[in-house]
Amino acid sequence: MLALRLARGAHPLVQLCRLLVTTASAGTGLLFLCTLGYALAHPDASAGSALRLVWCLVPLAATVYLAVCAARTDPATRPRSGLAAIGLGPARLMLLSALTTALATGLGSLLALLAFLHLRGDLPGTPFHGAGAAFLAADRPLPLPAALTLLALVPFAASAAAAVALRPEGEGPRRPGRRRGNAPAAPGADSAMDVTAEEQAPGAEKQAADGPQQIPASGLPPRAGAVPGGLPWGVAAIAAGLAVEARAGGAARFPLPGGLAGGPAGVLAGWALTALGLALAGPAVAHLCGLLLEAGRPGAVRLLAGRGLQQEARRIGGPLGVVCAVASGAYAMTAPYAGARLSFGPLTTLGALLVAGCALAALTTAAIEVRQARAGTVAALVRLGAPVALLRSAALLRAGALVLVFGPLTWAVAELAAMPLKG
């Protein structure tokens, strides 16, 4: 009941994130049910049905990742002293977040079931002139236990992943750089020392009055600590993935969805490892971008951009690495058909839109969280006399540095993954 009340009274941006999670859950559930319908309509094609089920795991993983990102940015489940006083400590807030995630994804699964029954013609009205009835085996009874089992995959996986990601510090192995509690600090917490900038620097007003371009050190974001963990594992996964792709050679070919010719199974396994490596190494790469920005003798813009990027690396690096992995995978699958006109089926299009949409939505959610967390620092800098143009230049410099580093990295991974498929 408390999870439902918190879900109803959340901020509009939080509600939008939950709506995106519900939409992604509905799309993934519909893909699973369509796979079930295909298996009912083609009882002799067990291999094709199993292959379709395997490809549904990709949008399932994307939906779970989006749900975890949305749970991390939900301010209602962050530890606060008032909630701890009534017995809602970090462990119970973690459980509350998992229940909220289960509510959002469960609603999506229910919508997927209604849409599937409508396409089969089991509900009043037959859309698309009954075109989907034959494909979904409308003349056969629907095995309800199998349908409910498939629909339960998304809520179960999403809530379990949210509970693991937001578990309290003492409940699992300690990770470098991880905050205490079950989630990142509330927006503006990273810049708490900047909110009291005037108290820490008694002469701040005088320094701000001497000239708008002079940014006092007390108004800068605090220097970040060590490089985020995950870089060694990410580099190892990328290297292993590229090695597997290079040795794939004449291995058995694994069909791709949508009628694409496919490629060696080793190539696809190698790309999966490479994509995992990009996601793991993303925060560390973003942190290194911040270090490069403030290298040498930086001015106010470079120093502000570098410090801010180092602070934001853990939030923005992971989703950015996932977007790069999705982009490299899309290029690798379509590169062998350069110049040809591809025609994807509706289910393949839905799956591709789900994966790409979840990756972009997770990145957008992280960007919104970063902007909220930076609000205190920006307010302190404005009070100290920093011009708005300086802050915008720093933001553009951060974005440009990320594009200049992640862009070539994505292109290199995509080209290496596409080479065996082209051959």
PDB file of N, CA and C in Angstrom, residues 20-35 52 55-63 66 108 111-113 115-116 119 128 135-136 151 154 257-259 326 333 343-359:
ATOM      1  N   LEU A  20       7.628   5.168 -18.898  1.00  0.00           N
ATOM      2  CA  LEU A  20       8.530   4.568 -19.879  1.00  0.00           C
ATOM      3  C   LEU A  20       8.826   3.112 -19.526  1.00  0.00           C
ATOM      4  N   VAL A  21       9.010   2.841 -18.240  1.00  0.00           N
ATOM      5  CA  VAL A  21       9.245   1.457 -17.815  1.00  0.00           C
ATOM      6  C   VAL A  21       8.026   0.591 -18.103  1.00  0.00           C
ATOM      7  N   THR A  22       6.838   1.112 -17.847  1.00  0.00           N
ATOM      8  CA  THR A  22       5.614   0.362 -18.132  1.00  0.00           C
ATOM      9  C   THR A  22       5.477   0.093 -19.629  1.00  0.00           C
ATOM     10  N   THR A  23       5.779   1.097 -20.453  1.00  0.00           N
ATOM     11  CA  THR A  23       5.696   0.919 -21.903  1.00  0.00           C
ATOM     12  C   THR A  23       6.681  -0.135 -22.386  1.00  0.00           C
ATOM     13  N   ALA A  24       7.925  -0.071 -21.889  1.00  0.00           N
ATOM     14  CA  ALA A  24       8.915  -1.062 -22.284  1.00  0.00           C
ATOM     15  C   ALA A  24       8.510  -2.462 -21.823  1.00  0.00           C
ATOM     16  N   SER A  25       7.967  -2.559 -20.625  1.00  0.00           N
ATOM     17  CA  SER A  25       7.509  -3.860 -20.129  1.00  0.00           C
ATOM     18  C   SER A  25       6.376  -4.409 -20.985  1.00  0.00           C
ATOM     19  N   ALA A  26       5.467  -3.529 -21.408  1.00  0.00           N
ATOM     20  CA  ALA A  26       4.373  -3.974 -22.264  1.00  0.00           C
ATOM     21  C   ALA A  26       4.887  -4.481 -23.601  1.00  0.00           C
ATOM     22  N   GLY A  27       5.844  -3.758 -24.197  1.00  0.00           N
ATOM     23  CA  GLY A  27       6.397  -4.205 -25.477  1.00  0.00           C
ATOM     24  C   GLY A  27       7.131  -5.522 -25.360  1.00  0.00           C
ATOM     25  N   THR A  28       7.921  -5.689 -24.305  1.00  0.00           N
ATOM     26  CA  THR A  28       8.645  -6.947 -24.125  1.00  0.00           C
ATOM     27  C   THR A  28       7.694  -8.106 -23.846  1.00  0.00           C
ATOM     28  N   GLY A  29       6.679  -7.863 -23.013  1.00  0.00           N
ATOM     29  CA  GLY A  29       5.695  -8.910 -22.766  1.00  0.00           C
ATOM     30  C   GLY A  29       4.955  -9.315 -24.025  1.00  0.00           C
ATOM     31  N   LEU A  30       4.658  -8.336 -24.888  1.00  0.00           N
ATOM     32  CA  LEU A  30       3.979  -8.664 -26.151  1.00  0.00           C
ATOM     33  C   LEU A  30       4.873  -9.509 -27.050  1.00  0.00           C
ATOM     34  N   LEU A  31       6.178  -9.231 -27.051  1.00  0.00           N
ATOM     35  CA  LEU A  31       7.096 -10.054 -27.845  1.00  0.00           C
ATOM     36  C   LEU A  31       7.114 -11.493 -27.340  1.00  0.00           C
ATOM     37  N   PHE A  32       7.137 -11.673 -26.026  1.00  0.00           N
ATOM     38  CA  PHE A  32       7.117 -13.028 -25.471  1.00  0.00           C
ATOM     39  C   PHE A  32       5.825 -13.752 -25.841  1.00  0.00           C
ATOM     40  N   LEU A  33       4.691 -13.062 -25.749  1.00  0.00           N
ATOM     41  CA  LEU A  33       3.420 -13.706 -26.072  1.00  0.00           C
ATOM     42  C   LEU A  33       3.312 -14.015 -27.561  1.00  0.00           C
ATOM     43  N   CYS A  34       3.845 -13.142 -28.401  1.00  0.00           N
ATOM     44  CA  CYS A  34       3.838 -13.427 -29.836  1.00  0.00           C
ATOM     45  C   CYS A  34       4.705 -14.642 -30.156  1.00  0.00           C
ATOM     46  N   THR A  35       5.792 -14.799 -29.416  1.00  0.00           N
ATOM     47  CA  THR A  35       6.603 -16.005 -29.583  1.00  0.00           C
ATOM     48  C   THR A  35       5.810 -17.252 -29.198  1.00  0.00           C
ATOM     49  N   ARG A  52      13.348 -17.587 -31.574  1.00  0.00           N
ATOM     50  CA  ARG A  52      12.615 -16.355 -31.299  1.00  0.00           C
ATOM     51  C   ARG A  52      12.602 -16.034 -29.805  1.00  0.00           C
ATOM     52  N   TRP A  55      15.952 -14.500 -28.831  1.00  0.00           N
ATOM     53  CA  TRP A  55      16.100 -13.099 -29.235  1.00  0.00           C
ATOM     54  C   TRP A  55      15.248 -12.176 -28.369  1.00  0.00           C
ATOM     55  N   CYS A  56      14.212 -12.705 -27.733  1.00  0.00           N
ATOM     56  CA  CYS A  56      13.411 -11.874 -26.822  1.00  0.00           C
ATOM     57  C   CYS A  56      14.181 -11.504 -25.561  1.00  0.00           C
ATOM     58  N   LEU A  57      15.275 -12.220 -25.275  1.00  0.00           N
ATOM     59  CA  LEU A  57      16.062 -11.897 -24.098  1.00  0.00           C
ATOM     60  C   LEU A  57      16.774 -10.560 -24.235  1.00  0.00           C
ATOM     61  N   VAL A  58      17.018 -10.122 -25.466  1.00  0.00           N
ATOM     62  CA  VAL A  58      17.694  -8.826 -25.659  1.00  0.00           C
ATOM     63  C   VAL A  58      16.802  -7.674 -25.207  1.00  0.00           C
ATOM     64  N   PRO A  59      15.554  -7.559 -25.699  1.00  0.00           N
ATOM     65  CA  PRO A  59      14.698  -6.494 -25.149  1.00  0.00           C
ATOM     66  C   PRO A  59      14.372  -6.687 -23.676  1.00  0.00           C
ATOM     67  N   LEU A  60      14.372  -7.937 -23.187  1.00  0.00           N
ATOM     68  CA  LEU A  60      14.170  -8.156 -21.749  1.00  0.00           C
ATOM     69  C   LEU A  60      15.297  -7.510 -20.948  1.00  0.00           C
ATOM     70  N   ALA A  61      16.539  -7.721 -21.384  1.00  0.00           N
ATOM     71  CA  ALA A  61      17.670  -7.108 -20.687  1.00  0.00           C
ATOM     72  C   ALA A  61      17.606  -5.587 -20.751  1.00  0.00           C
ATOM     73  N   ALA A  62      17.205  -5.041 -21.905  1.00  0.00           N
ATOM     74  CA  ALA A  62      17.096  -3.585 -22.034  1.00  0.00           C
ATOM     75  C   ALA A  62      16.014  -3.023 -21.114  1.00  0.00           C
ATOM     76  N   THR A  63      14.896  -3.718 -21.011  1.00  0.00           N
ATOM     77  CA  THR A  63      13.813  -3.264 -20.131  1.00  0.00           C
ATOM     78  C   THR A  63      14.228  -3.313 -18.668  1.00  0.00           C
ATOM     79  N   LEU A  66      16.532  -0.380 -17.941  1.00  0.00           N
ATOM     80  CA  LEU A  66      15.782   0.868 -17.804  1.00  0.00           C
ATOM     81  C   LEU A  66      15.064   0.923 -16.462  1.00  0.00           C
ATOM     82  N   GLY A 108       2.628  -3.087 -17.114  1.00  0.00           N
ATOM     83  CA  GLY A 108       2.995  -3.275 -18.518  1.00  0.00           C
ATOM     84  C   GLY A 108       2.680  -4.679 -19.005  1.00  0.00           C
ATOM     85  N   LEU A 111      -1.001  -4.917 -19.721  1.00  0.00           N
ATOM     86  CA  LEU A 111      -1.331  -4.284 -20.992  1.00  0.00           C
ATOM     87  C   LEU A 111      -0.910  -5.153 -22.168  1.00  0.00           C
ATOM     88  N   ALA A 112       0.230  -5.831 -22.028  1.00  0.00           N
ATOM     89  CA  ALA A 112       0.677  -6.728 -23.095  1.00  0.00           C
ATOM     90  C   ALA A 112      -0.303  -7.883 -23.291  1.00  0.00           C
ATOM     91  N   LEU A 113      -0.824  -8.434 -22.198  1.00  0.00           N
ATOM     92  CA  LEU A 113      -1.797  -9.518 -22.305  1.00  0.00           C
ATOM     93  C   LEU A 113      -3.074  -9.050 -22.993  1.00  0.00           C
ATOM     94  N   ALA A 115      -3.358  -6.547 -25.127  1.00  0.00           N
ATOM     95  CA  ALA A 115      -3.063  -6.312 -26.543  1.00  0.00           C
ATOM     96  C   ALA A 115      -2.946  -7.626 -27.304  1.00  0.00           C
ATOM     97  N   PHE A 116      -2.354  -8.637 -26.687  1.00  0.00           N
ATOM     98  CA  PHE A 116      -2.216  -9.937 -27.345  1.00  0.00           C
ATOM     99  C   PHE A 116      -3.577 -10.590 -27.570  1.00  0.00           C
ATOM    100  N   LEU A 119      -5.279  -8.826 -30.425  1.00  0.00           N
ATOM    101  CA  LEU A 119      -4.746  -9.204 -31.733  1.00  0.00           C
ATOM    102  C   LEU A 119      -5.219 -10.598 -32.150  1.00  0.00           C
ATOM    103  N   PHE A 128      -6.533  -4.835 -37.640  1.00  0.00           N
ATOM    104  CA  PHE A 128      -5.767  -5.154 -38.856  1.00  0.00           C
ATOM    105  C   PHE A 128      -6.477  -6.206 -39.712  1.00  0.00           C
ATOM    106  N   PHE A 135      -1.338 -15.813 -37.462  1.00  0.00           N
ATOM    107  CA  PHE A 135       0.033 -15.890 -36.957  1.00  0.00           C
ATOM    108  C   PHE A 135       0.068 -16.245 -35.482  1.00  0.00           C
ATOM    109  N   LEU A 136      -0.924 -15.773 -34.723  1.00  0.00           N
ATOM    110  CA  LEU A 136      -0.949 -15.991 -33.280  1.00  0.00           C
ATOM    111  C   LEU A 136      -1.802 -17.185 -32.878  1.00  0.00           C
ATOM    112  N   LEU A 151       4.792 -13.689 -18.985  1.00  0.00           N
ATOM    113  CA  LEU A 151       4.512 -12.315 -18.565  1.00  0.00           C
ATOM    114  C   LEU A 151       5.169 -11.993 -17.227  1.00  0.00           C
ATOM    115  N   VAL A 154       9.368 -10.316 -16.880  1.00  0.00           N
ATOM    116  CA  VAL A 154       9.809  -8.924 -16.782  1.00  0.00           C
ATOM    117  C   VAL A 154       9.646  -8.383 -15.364  1.00  0.00           C
ATOM    118  N   PRO A 257      17.265 -11.919 -36.352  1.00  0.00           N
ATOM    119  CA  PRO A 257      15.822 -11.679 -36.538  1.00  0.00           C
ATOM    120  C   PRO A 257      15.569 -10.785 -37.738  1.00  0.00           C
ATOM    121  N   GLY A 258      14.373 -10.889 -38.273  1.00  0.00           N
ATOM    122  CA  GLY A 258      13.980 -10.020 -39.365  1.00  0.00           C
ATOM    123  C   GLY A 258      14.410 -10.496 -40.727  1.00  0.00           C
ATOM    124  N   GLY A 259      14.833 -11.750 -40.849  1.00  0.00           N
ATOM    125  CA  GLY A 259      15.238 -12.248 -42.146  1.00  0.00           C
ATOM    126  C   GLY A 259      16.660 -11.922 -42.523  1.00  0.00           C
ATOM    127  N   VAL A 326      24.663  -0.499 -28.001  1.00  0.00           N
ATOM    128  CA  VAL A 326      23.509  -0.680 -28.885  1.00  0.00           C
ATOM    129  C   VAL A 326      23.807  -0.141 -30.280  1.00  0.00           C
ATOM    130  N   MET A 333      25.096  -5.341 -37.450  1.00  0.00           N
ATOM    131  CA  MET A 333      24.093  -6.207 -38.075  1.00  0.00           C
ATOM    132  C   MET A 333      23.649  -5.686 -39.440  1.00  0.00           C
ATOM    133  N   SER A 343      13.878  -4.908 -45.196  1.00  0.00           N
ATOM    134  CA  SER A 343      12.473  -4.892 -44.814  1.00  0.00           C
ATOM    135  C   SER A 343      12.300  -5.770 -43.580  1.00  0.00           C
ATOM    136  N   PHE A 344      12.091  -5.130 -42.441  1.00  0.00           N
ATOM    137  CA  PHE A 344      11.930  -5.858 -41.191  1.00  0.00           C
ATOM    138  C   PHE A 344      10.450  -6.100 -40.922  1.00  0.00           C
ATOM    139  N   GLY A 345      10.197  -7.200 -40.241  1.00  0.00           N
ATOM    140  CA  GLY A 345       8.837  -7.493 -39.830  1.00  0.00           C
ATOM    141  C   GLY A 345       8.420  -6.645 -38.649  1.00  0.00           C
ATOM    142  N   PRO A 346       7.131  -6.675 -38.290  1.00  0.00           N
ATOM    143  CA  PRO A 346       6.655  -5.830 -37.185  1.00  0.00           C
ATOM    144  C   PRO A 346       7.269  -6.204 -35.851  1.00  0.00           C
ATOM    145  N   LEU A 347       7.470  -7.505 -35.592  1.00  0.00           N
ATOM    146  CA  LEU A 347       8.040  -7.904 -34.311  1.00  0.00           C
ATOM    147  C   LEU A 347       9.517  -7.527 -34.219  1.00  0.00           C
ATOM    148  N   THR A 348      10.263  -7.673 -35.313  1.00  0.00           N
ATOM    149  CA  THR A 348      11.663  -7.249 -35.314  1.00  0.00           C
ATOM    150  C   THR A 348      11.775  -5.754 -35.111  1.00  0.00           C
ATOM    151  N   THR A 349      10.898  -4.997 -35.765  1.00  0.00           N
ATOM    152  CA  THR A 349      10.903  -3.543 -35.578  1.00  0.00           C
ATOM    153  C   THR A 349      10.584  -3.166 -34.146  1.00  0.00           C
ATOM    154  N   LEU A 350       9.598  -3.857 -33.558  1.00  0.00           N
ATOM    155  CA  LEU A 350       9.248  -3.585 -32.167  1.00  0.00           C
ATOM    156  C   LEU A 350      10.419  -3.879 -31.237  1.00  0.00           C
ATOM    157  N   GLY A 351      11.095  -5.015 -31.464  1.00  0.00           N
ATOM    158  CA  GLY A 351      12.239  -5.354 -30.625  1.00  0.00           C
ATOM    159  C   GLY A 351      13.372  -4.344 -30.747  1.00  0.00           C
ATOM    160  N   ALA A 352      13.657  -3.911 -31.986  1.00  0.00           N
ATOM    161  CA  ALA A 352      14.722  -2.929 -32.180  1.00  0.00           C
ATOM    162  C   ALA A 352      14.374  -1.594 -31.530  1.00  0.00           C
ATOM    163  N   LEU A 353      13.121  -1.168 -31.674  1.00  0.00           N
ATOM    164  CA  LEU A 353      12.701   0.080 -31.044  1.00  0.00           C
ATOM    165  C   LEU A 353      12.762  -0.015 -29.523  1.00  0.00           C
ATOM    166  N   LEU A 354      12.425  -1.174 -28.982  1.00  0.00           N
ATOM    167  CA  LEU A 354      12.497  -1.348 -27.526  1.00  0.00           C
ATOM    168  C   LEU A 354      13.929  -1.223 -27.017  1.00  0.00           C
ATOM    169  N   VAL A 355      14.852  -1.907 -27.682  1.00  0.00           N
ATOM    170  CA  VAL A 355      16.243  -1.877 -27.229  1.00  0.00           C
ATOM    171  C   VAL A 355      16.823  -0.471 -27.345  1.00  0.00           C
ATOM    172  N   ALA A 356      16.638   0.150 -28.520  1.00  0.00           N
ATOM    173  CA  ALA A 356      17.174   1.498 -28.701  1.00  0.00           C
ATOM    174  C   ALA A 356      16.472   2.509 -27.796  1.00  0.00           C
ATOM    175  N   GLY A 357      15.148   2.381 -27.659  1.00  0.00           N
ATOM    176  CA  GLY A 357      14.410   3.316 -26.818  1.00  0.00           C
ATOM    177  C   GLY A 357      14.783   3.194 -25.352  1.00  0.00           C
ATOM    178  N   CYS A 358      14.975   1.966 -24.877  1.00  0.00           N
ATOM    179  CA  CYS A 358      15.362   1.787 -23.470  1.00  0.00           C
ATOM    180  C   CYS A 358      16.750   2.365 -23.208  1.00  0.00           C
ATOM    181  N   ALA A 359      17.677   2.170 -24.149  1.00  0.00           N
ATOM    182  CA  ALA A 359      19.019   2.712 -23.963  1.00  0.00           C
ATOM    183  C   ALA A 359      18.996   4.236 -23.928  1.00  0.00           C
TER     184      ALA A 359
END
